[in-house]
Short mmCIF file of C-alpha atoms and ligand atoms in Angstrom, two decimals:
data_model
loop_
_atom_site.label_atom_id
_atom_site.label_comp_id
_atom_site.label_asym_id
_atom_site.label_seq_id
_atom_site.Cartn_x
_atom_site.Cartn_y
_atom_site.Cartn_z
CA MET A 72 -10.90 -26.75 -1.73
CA TYR A 73 -10.11 -23.14 -1.56
CA LYS A 74 -6.78 -21.71 -2.86
CA LYS A 75 -4.43 -19.04 -1.40
CA TYR A 76 -2.88 -17.15 -4.32
CA PHE A 77 0.01 -14.83 -3.74
CA ALA A 78 1.41 -12.52 -6.98
CA TRP A 79 3.89 -9.71 -7.26
CA SER A 80 2.99 -6.51 -9.17
CA PHE A 81 5.70 -4.21 -10.59
CA ASP A 82 5.42 -1.05 -12.28
CA ASP A 83 6.52 1.03 -14.96
CA GLY A 84 9.01 -1.41 -17.09
CA LEU A 85 12.33 -0.82 -15.60
CA GLU A 86 15.81 -1.78 -15.96
CA GLN A 87 16.00 -3.43 -12.88
CA ASP A 88 13.05 -5.65 -13.53
CA LYS A 89 15.71 -7.60 -15.50
CA ARG A 90 17.29 -8.55 -12.13
CA ILE A 91 13.70 -9.11 -10.66
CA VAL A 92 12.72 -11.72 -13.46
CA GLU A 93 16.07 -13.50 -12.62
CA VAL A 94 15.18 -14.12 -9.25
CA LEU A 95 11.56 -14.57 -9.88
CA ARG A 96 12.64 -17.44 -12.23
CA LYS A 97 14.91 -19.01 -10.08
CA HIS A 98 11.85 -19.22 -7.04
CA GLY A 99 9.53 -20.32 -9.93
CA LEU A 100 7.41 -17.25 -9.31
CA GLY A 101 4.82 -15.59 -11.38
CA ALA A 102 4.32 -11.64 -11.58
CA THR A 103 2.43 -9.07 -13.40
CA PHE A 104 4.51 -6.04 -14.92
CA HIS A 105 2.37 -3.10 -15.53
CA LEU A 106 4.07 -1.20 -18.91
CA ASN A 107 3.41 2.25 -20.26
CA SER A 108 3.56 1.61 -24.15
CA GLY A 109 4.62 5.30 -24.85
CA LEU A 110 7.40 5.71 -22.54
CA PHE A 111 9.84 2.56 -23.43
CA GLY A 112 13.52 3.70 -23.17
CA ASP A 113 12.67 6.72 -21.21
CA LYS A 114 15.22 7.96 -18.46
CA THR A 115 14.61 9.90 -15.38
CA TYR A 116 16.20 9.62 -11.75
CA GLU A 117 14.01 9.13 -8.66
CA GLY A 118 15.19 10.98 -5.54
CA ARG A 119 14.52 9.58 -2.41
CA ILE A 120 12.91 10.48 0.80
CA GLY A 121 12.22 7.96 3.37
CA ASN A 122 11.53 4.57 1.50
CA LEU A 123 9.57 6.47 -1.54
CA GLY A 124 11.03 7.66 -4.67
CA MET A 125 9.48 11.40 -4.31
CA THR A 126 11.08 13.34 -6.94
CA GLU A 127 11.46 12.68 -10.53
CA THR A 128 14.06 14.33 -13.00
CA PRO A 129 14.62 13.62 -16.50
CA ALA A 130 18.15 12.18 -17.01
CA ALA A 131 19.16 15.00 -19.29
CA LEU A 132 18.57 17.45 -16.61
CA PHE A 133 20.16 15.58 -13.75
CA ASP A 134 23.50 17.04 -12.10
CA PRO A 135 25.16 14.39 -10.57
CA SER A 136 27.32 16.95 -8.33
CA LYS A 137 24.23 17.26 -6.49
CA TRP A 138 23.77 13.69 -5.99
CA HIS A 139 25.12 13.75 -2.15
CA LEU A 140 21.78 16.28 -1.21
CA LEU A 141 19.24 13.51 -1.83
CA PRO A 142 19.81 9.62 -2.70
CA TYR A 143 19.08 9.29 -6.63
CA VAL A 144 18.50 6.13 -8.21
CA PRO A 145 18.01 5.40 -11.89
CA HIS A 146 14.51 4.80 -13.35
CA PHE A 147 15.29 3.83 -16.88
CA ARG A 148 12.56 2.17 -18.51
CA ILE A 149 13.70 -0.37 -21.01
CA PRO A 150 13.60 0.07 -24.54
CA GLU A 151 11.11 -1.49 -26.66
CA ASP A 152 12.97 -3.67 -28.73
CA GLU A 153 13.88 -5.39 -25.40
CA VAL A 154 10.89 -5.99 -23.88
CA ARG A 155 9.55 -8.89 -25.24
CA ASP A 156 12.57 -10.97 -24.38
CA VAL A 157 12.66 -9.61 -20.90
CA TYR A 158 9.53 -10.49 -19.68
CA LYS A 159 8.99 -13.58 -21.94
CA GLY A 160 6.69 -15.72 -19.42
CA PHE A 161 5.09 -13.35 -17.36
CA GLU A 162 2.15 -11.39 -17.87
CA ILE A 163 2.29 -7.98 -19.09
CA ALA A 164 -0.66 -5.39 -17.92
CA ALA A 165 -1.34 -1.83 -19.01
CA HIS A 166 -0.65 1.41 -16.80
CA THR A 167 -1.55 4.11 -19.28
CA CYS A 168 0.48 5.03 -22.63
CA THR A 169 2.30 7.74 -20.76
CA HIS A 170 1.82 7.44 -17.03
CA VAL A 171 -0.91 9.77 -16.59
CA ASN A 172 -3.02 11.06 -13.39
CA LEU A 173 -6.60 9.45 -14.69
CA SER A 174 -8.16 11.72 -12.10
CA ARG A 175 -6.97 14.74 -14.01
CA CYS A 176 -8.00 13.64 -17.64
CA SER A 177 -10.75 14.16 -19.41
CA GLU A 178 -13.07 11.34 -20.47
CA GLY A 179 -11.52 11.40 -24.21
CA GLU A 180 -8.25 11.30 -22.71
CA ARG A 181 -8.56 8.94 -20.07
CA ARG A 182 -10.49 6.47 -22.70
CA ALA A 183 -7.37 7.04 -25.11
CA GLN A 184 -4.55 6.49 -22.43
CA ILE A 185 -6.25 3.25 -21.55
CA ALA A 186 -7.69 1.77 -24.58
CA ASP A 187 -4.12 2.66 -26.82
CA ASP A 188 -2.05 1.08 -23.90
CA VAL A 189 -4.01 -2.07 -24.13
CA ALA A 190 -3.86 -2.08 -27.63
CA VAL A 191 -0.48 -1.72 -28.04
CA LEU A 192 0.74 -4.11 -25.37
CA SER A 193 -1.46 -6.98 -26.49
CA GLU A 194 0.00 -6.61 -30.08
CA LEU A 195 3.56 -6.07 -28.71
CA PHE A 196 3.61 -9.30 -26.58
CA GLY A 197 1.07 -11.31 -28.48
CA GLN A 198 -1.05 -11.84 -25.27
CA LYS A 199 -4.60 -10.52 -24.54
CA VAL A 200 -3.75 -7.37 -21.83
CA GLU A 201 -6.62 -8.00 -19.15
CA GLY A 202 -4.85 -6.15 -16.46
CA PHE A 203 -4.14 -2.43 -15.39
CA ALA A 204 -2.43 -0.33 -12.52
CA TYR A 205 -3.53 3.13 -11.71
CA PRO A 206 -0.54 5.27 -12.08
CA TYR A 207 -0.07 7.33 -8.98
CA GLY A 208 -3.30 4.95 -7.68
CA ALA A 209 -5.38 7.41 -8.54
CA GLY A 210 -8.57 7.90 -10.75
CA ALA A 211 -10.21 4.21 -10.09
CA ARG A 212 -13.80 5.51 -9.94
CA LYS A 213 -13.83 7.76 -12.85
CA SER A 214 -11.86 4.78 -15.19
CA ALA A 215 -14.46 2.14 -15.05
CA ASP A 216 -16.32 2.45 -18.15
CA ALA A 217 -13.08 2.94 -19.95
CA LEU A 218 -11.24 0.08 -18.53
CA ARG A 219 -14.37 -1.99 -19.58
CA ALA A 220 -14.49 -0.81 -23.03
CA ALA A 221 -10.74 -1.84 -23.47
CA GLY A 222 -11.56 -5.10 -22.34
CA VAL A 223 -9.53 -4.81 -18.71
CA ARG A 224 -10.87 -7.35 -15.94
CA TYR A 225 -8.99 -6.47 -13.19
CA ALA A 226 -7.40 -3.21 -11.85
CA ARG A 227 -4.75 -2.26 -8.95
CA THR A 228 -5.22 0.55 -6.63
CA ALA A 229 -2.35 1.82 -4.22
CA HIS A 230 -4.69 1.36 -1.18
CA THR A 231 -3.56 -1.41 1.05
CA GLU A 232 -6.24 -3.72 2.70
CA GLU A 233 -6.00 -5.72 5.81
CA GLY A 234 -7.80 -8.87 4.79
CA PHE A 235 -6.92 -11.06 2.02
CA ARG A 236 -10.07 -11.62 0.55
CA PHE A 237 -10.37 -11.16 -3.55
CA PRO A 238 -12.10 -7.40 -4.15
CA SER A 239 -15.77 -7.52 -4.78
CA ASP A 240 -14.90 -4.87 -7.49
CA SER A 241 -12.03 -6.23 -9.33
CA LEU A 242 -11.50 -3.10 -10.95
CA GLN A 243 -10.69 -1.64 -7.65
CA THR A 244 -8.46 -4.16 -6.54
CA PRO A 245 -6.09 -3.49 -3.28
CA ILE A 246 -2.72 -4.26 -2.37
CA SER A 247 -1.98 -6.33 0.65
CA CYS A 248 1.64 -4.85 1.08
CA TRP A 249 3.84 -2.42 -0.43
CA HIS A 250 7.29 -4.34 -0.26
CA ILE A 251 8.85 -1.06 1.54
CA SER A 252 6.59 -1.50 4.50
CA LYS A 253 7.96 -2.39 8.05
CA LYS A 254 5.23 -4.82 8.11
CA THR A 255 6.10 -6.72 5.14
CA PHE A 256 6.83 -10.06 6.98
CA ARG A 257 4.51 -9.81 9.78
CA ARG A 258 1.52 -9.47 6.87
CA LEU A 259 3.32 -12.44 4.73
CA ASN A 260 3.24 -14.71 8.23
CA GLN A 261 -0.30 -13.75 8.76
CA PHE A 262 -1.16 -14.84 5.23
CA PHE A 263 0.91 -18.13 5.41
CA GLU A 264 -1.04 -18.98 8.90
CA VAL A 265 -4.61 -18.14 7.65
CA GLU A 266 -6.78 -20.66 6.08
CA PRO A 267 -8.78 -20.42 3.28
CA ALA A 268 -11.97 -21.45 5.16
CA ASP A 269 -14.93 -20.41 2.81
CA ASP A 270 -13.20 -18.75 -0.16
CA ASP A 271 -10.08 -18.28 -2.05
CA LEU A 272 -7.58 -15.96 -0.62
CA PHE A 273 -5.06 -13.60 -2.50
CA PHE A 274 -2.15 -11.75 -1.24
CA LEU A 275 -0.80 -9.11 -3.49
CA MET A 276 2.74 -7.64 -3.03
CA PHE A 277 3.54 -4.29 -4.87
CA ALA A 278 7.02 -2.83 -5.96
CA HIS A 279 8.84 -0.62 -8.22
CA GLY A 280 12.06 -2.37 -9.21
CA TYR A 281 14.18 1.28 -8.48
CA GLU A 282 13.22 0.96 -4.94
CA PHE A 283 15.00 -2.05 -4.46
CA ASP A 284 18.54 0.03 -5.31
CA PHE A 285 17.77 2.38 -2.48
CA GLY A 286 19.31 -0.30 -0.31
CA THR A 287 17.55 1.05 2.92
CA LYS A 288 16.34 -1.04 5.72
CA GLU A 289 13.03 -1.71 4.31
CA SER A 290 13.93 -1.35 0.67
CA ASN A 291 16.38 -3.54 -0.73
CA TRP A 292 17.26 -6.60 -3.06
CA ASP A 293 17.99 -8.66 -0.08
CA LYS A 294 14.71 -8.37 1.33
CA PHE A 295 13.21 -8.69 -2.08
CA GLU A 296 14.98 -12.34 -2.30
CA ARG A 297 13.99 -13.45 1.07
CA ILE A 298 10.33 -12.51 0.30
CA CYS A 299 10.58 -14.68 -2.65
CA ALA A 300 12.12 -17.25 -0.84
CA ALA A 301 9.82 -17.37 1.76
CA VAL A 302 6.68 -17.30 -0.53
CA ALA A 303 8.16 -20.03 -2.75
CA ALA A 304 8.90 -22.41 -0.10
CA ARG A 305 5.08 -22.82 0.86
CA ASP A 306 3.49 -25.44 -1.26
CA ASP A 307 0.27 -24.32 0.01
CA ILE A 308 0.60 -21.29 -2.03
CA VAL A 309 -0.06 -20.54 -5.63
CA CYS A 310 2.36 -18.20 -6.85
CA CYS A 311 1.37 -16.72 -9.80
CA SER A 312 0.51 -13.50 -12.02
CA MET A 313 -2.42 -11.33 -10.66
CA GLY A 314 -3.96 -12.24 -14.02
CA GLU A 315 -3.94 -15.99 -13.16
CA ALA A 316 -4.91 -15.58 -9.73
CA PHE A 317 -8.09 -14.20 -11.04
CA ARG A 318 -8.93 -16.32 -13.84
CA ARG A 319 -8.36 -19.35 -11.66
CA HIS A 320 -10.50 -17.77 -8.72
CA GLU A 321 -13.25 -17.01 -11.16
CA GLY A 322 -12.88 -20.45 -12.93
CA ARG A 323 -12.10 -18.98 -16.39
ZN1 ZN B 175 3.69 3.80 -12.12
#
C-alpha cells in the first residue's frame, strides 16, 4: 500500500519559529528546521518586495526612520542556548555554517561549510543530522560529494516541481510549493485528490518564518494555520519531517 507524505521545511532558525512550532504541535504535524550553526543569535532585518524578503540589513545598521520606505520584518536567529528547547521533537537539518552560496565556494570551503554544520548540529541536538537545504537554492550539482562525505542523505533545492514523486536524486529534492505562492491551496488540493497508484507520494512545503510576519495576502500567519489545519484533517496523509518521509519511503 503506497503512502502520501507531507512535510514542512523551514530555514534559518528564526525567532518566528517559536510560534511555528506551537502551531505545528497543536495540529500534530512534523517539520524539518534547517539551521546555520555559525549564526545563532544573529540579527538582521528583511526588507520586503512583493512577497519575498529581498534585502537584508544587519540590526546594528538598521534605521527605523526608513521603515516606511520598504516594509521590514525581523530576521532574528534564535540564540544557541535556546535552540534545543525550541525545536524539541522536530528534525534538525543543516544549511551550512554561515549561510554561504555554495556555488561560489572553493571545494575546501564547501566541504567545511557542510561537514562542520552537520557535526555541530548533530552534537548540539543529539540527533544524527541527515538533511540539508542549499542556501539561496544554489550549488546543488557542485556539492554532492561533500554532502555524501558528511553523511547527508537528502538535500532540498529551491526549485518547484509539479508532480508529487519522491526525487530520483534525493540530494536534489525539489519543493512542491513555497507557502507564499498564489497556488498554495490549489497545489494542496491536487495532492489531496491524487491517489498513490504505483509509488509513495511526497508534498514538501517550504517557508521562512519571517515571511509570515509580512501579513500580505499570500504570506501571513493565518494562511500558515489554515494550511496546517487542512493537512492535519486528512487521515490518509502522513504528516512528518522530511527525514522521516525519506526513511519510511526507503524502508529504513
Ligand atoms: Zn536560508
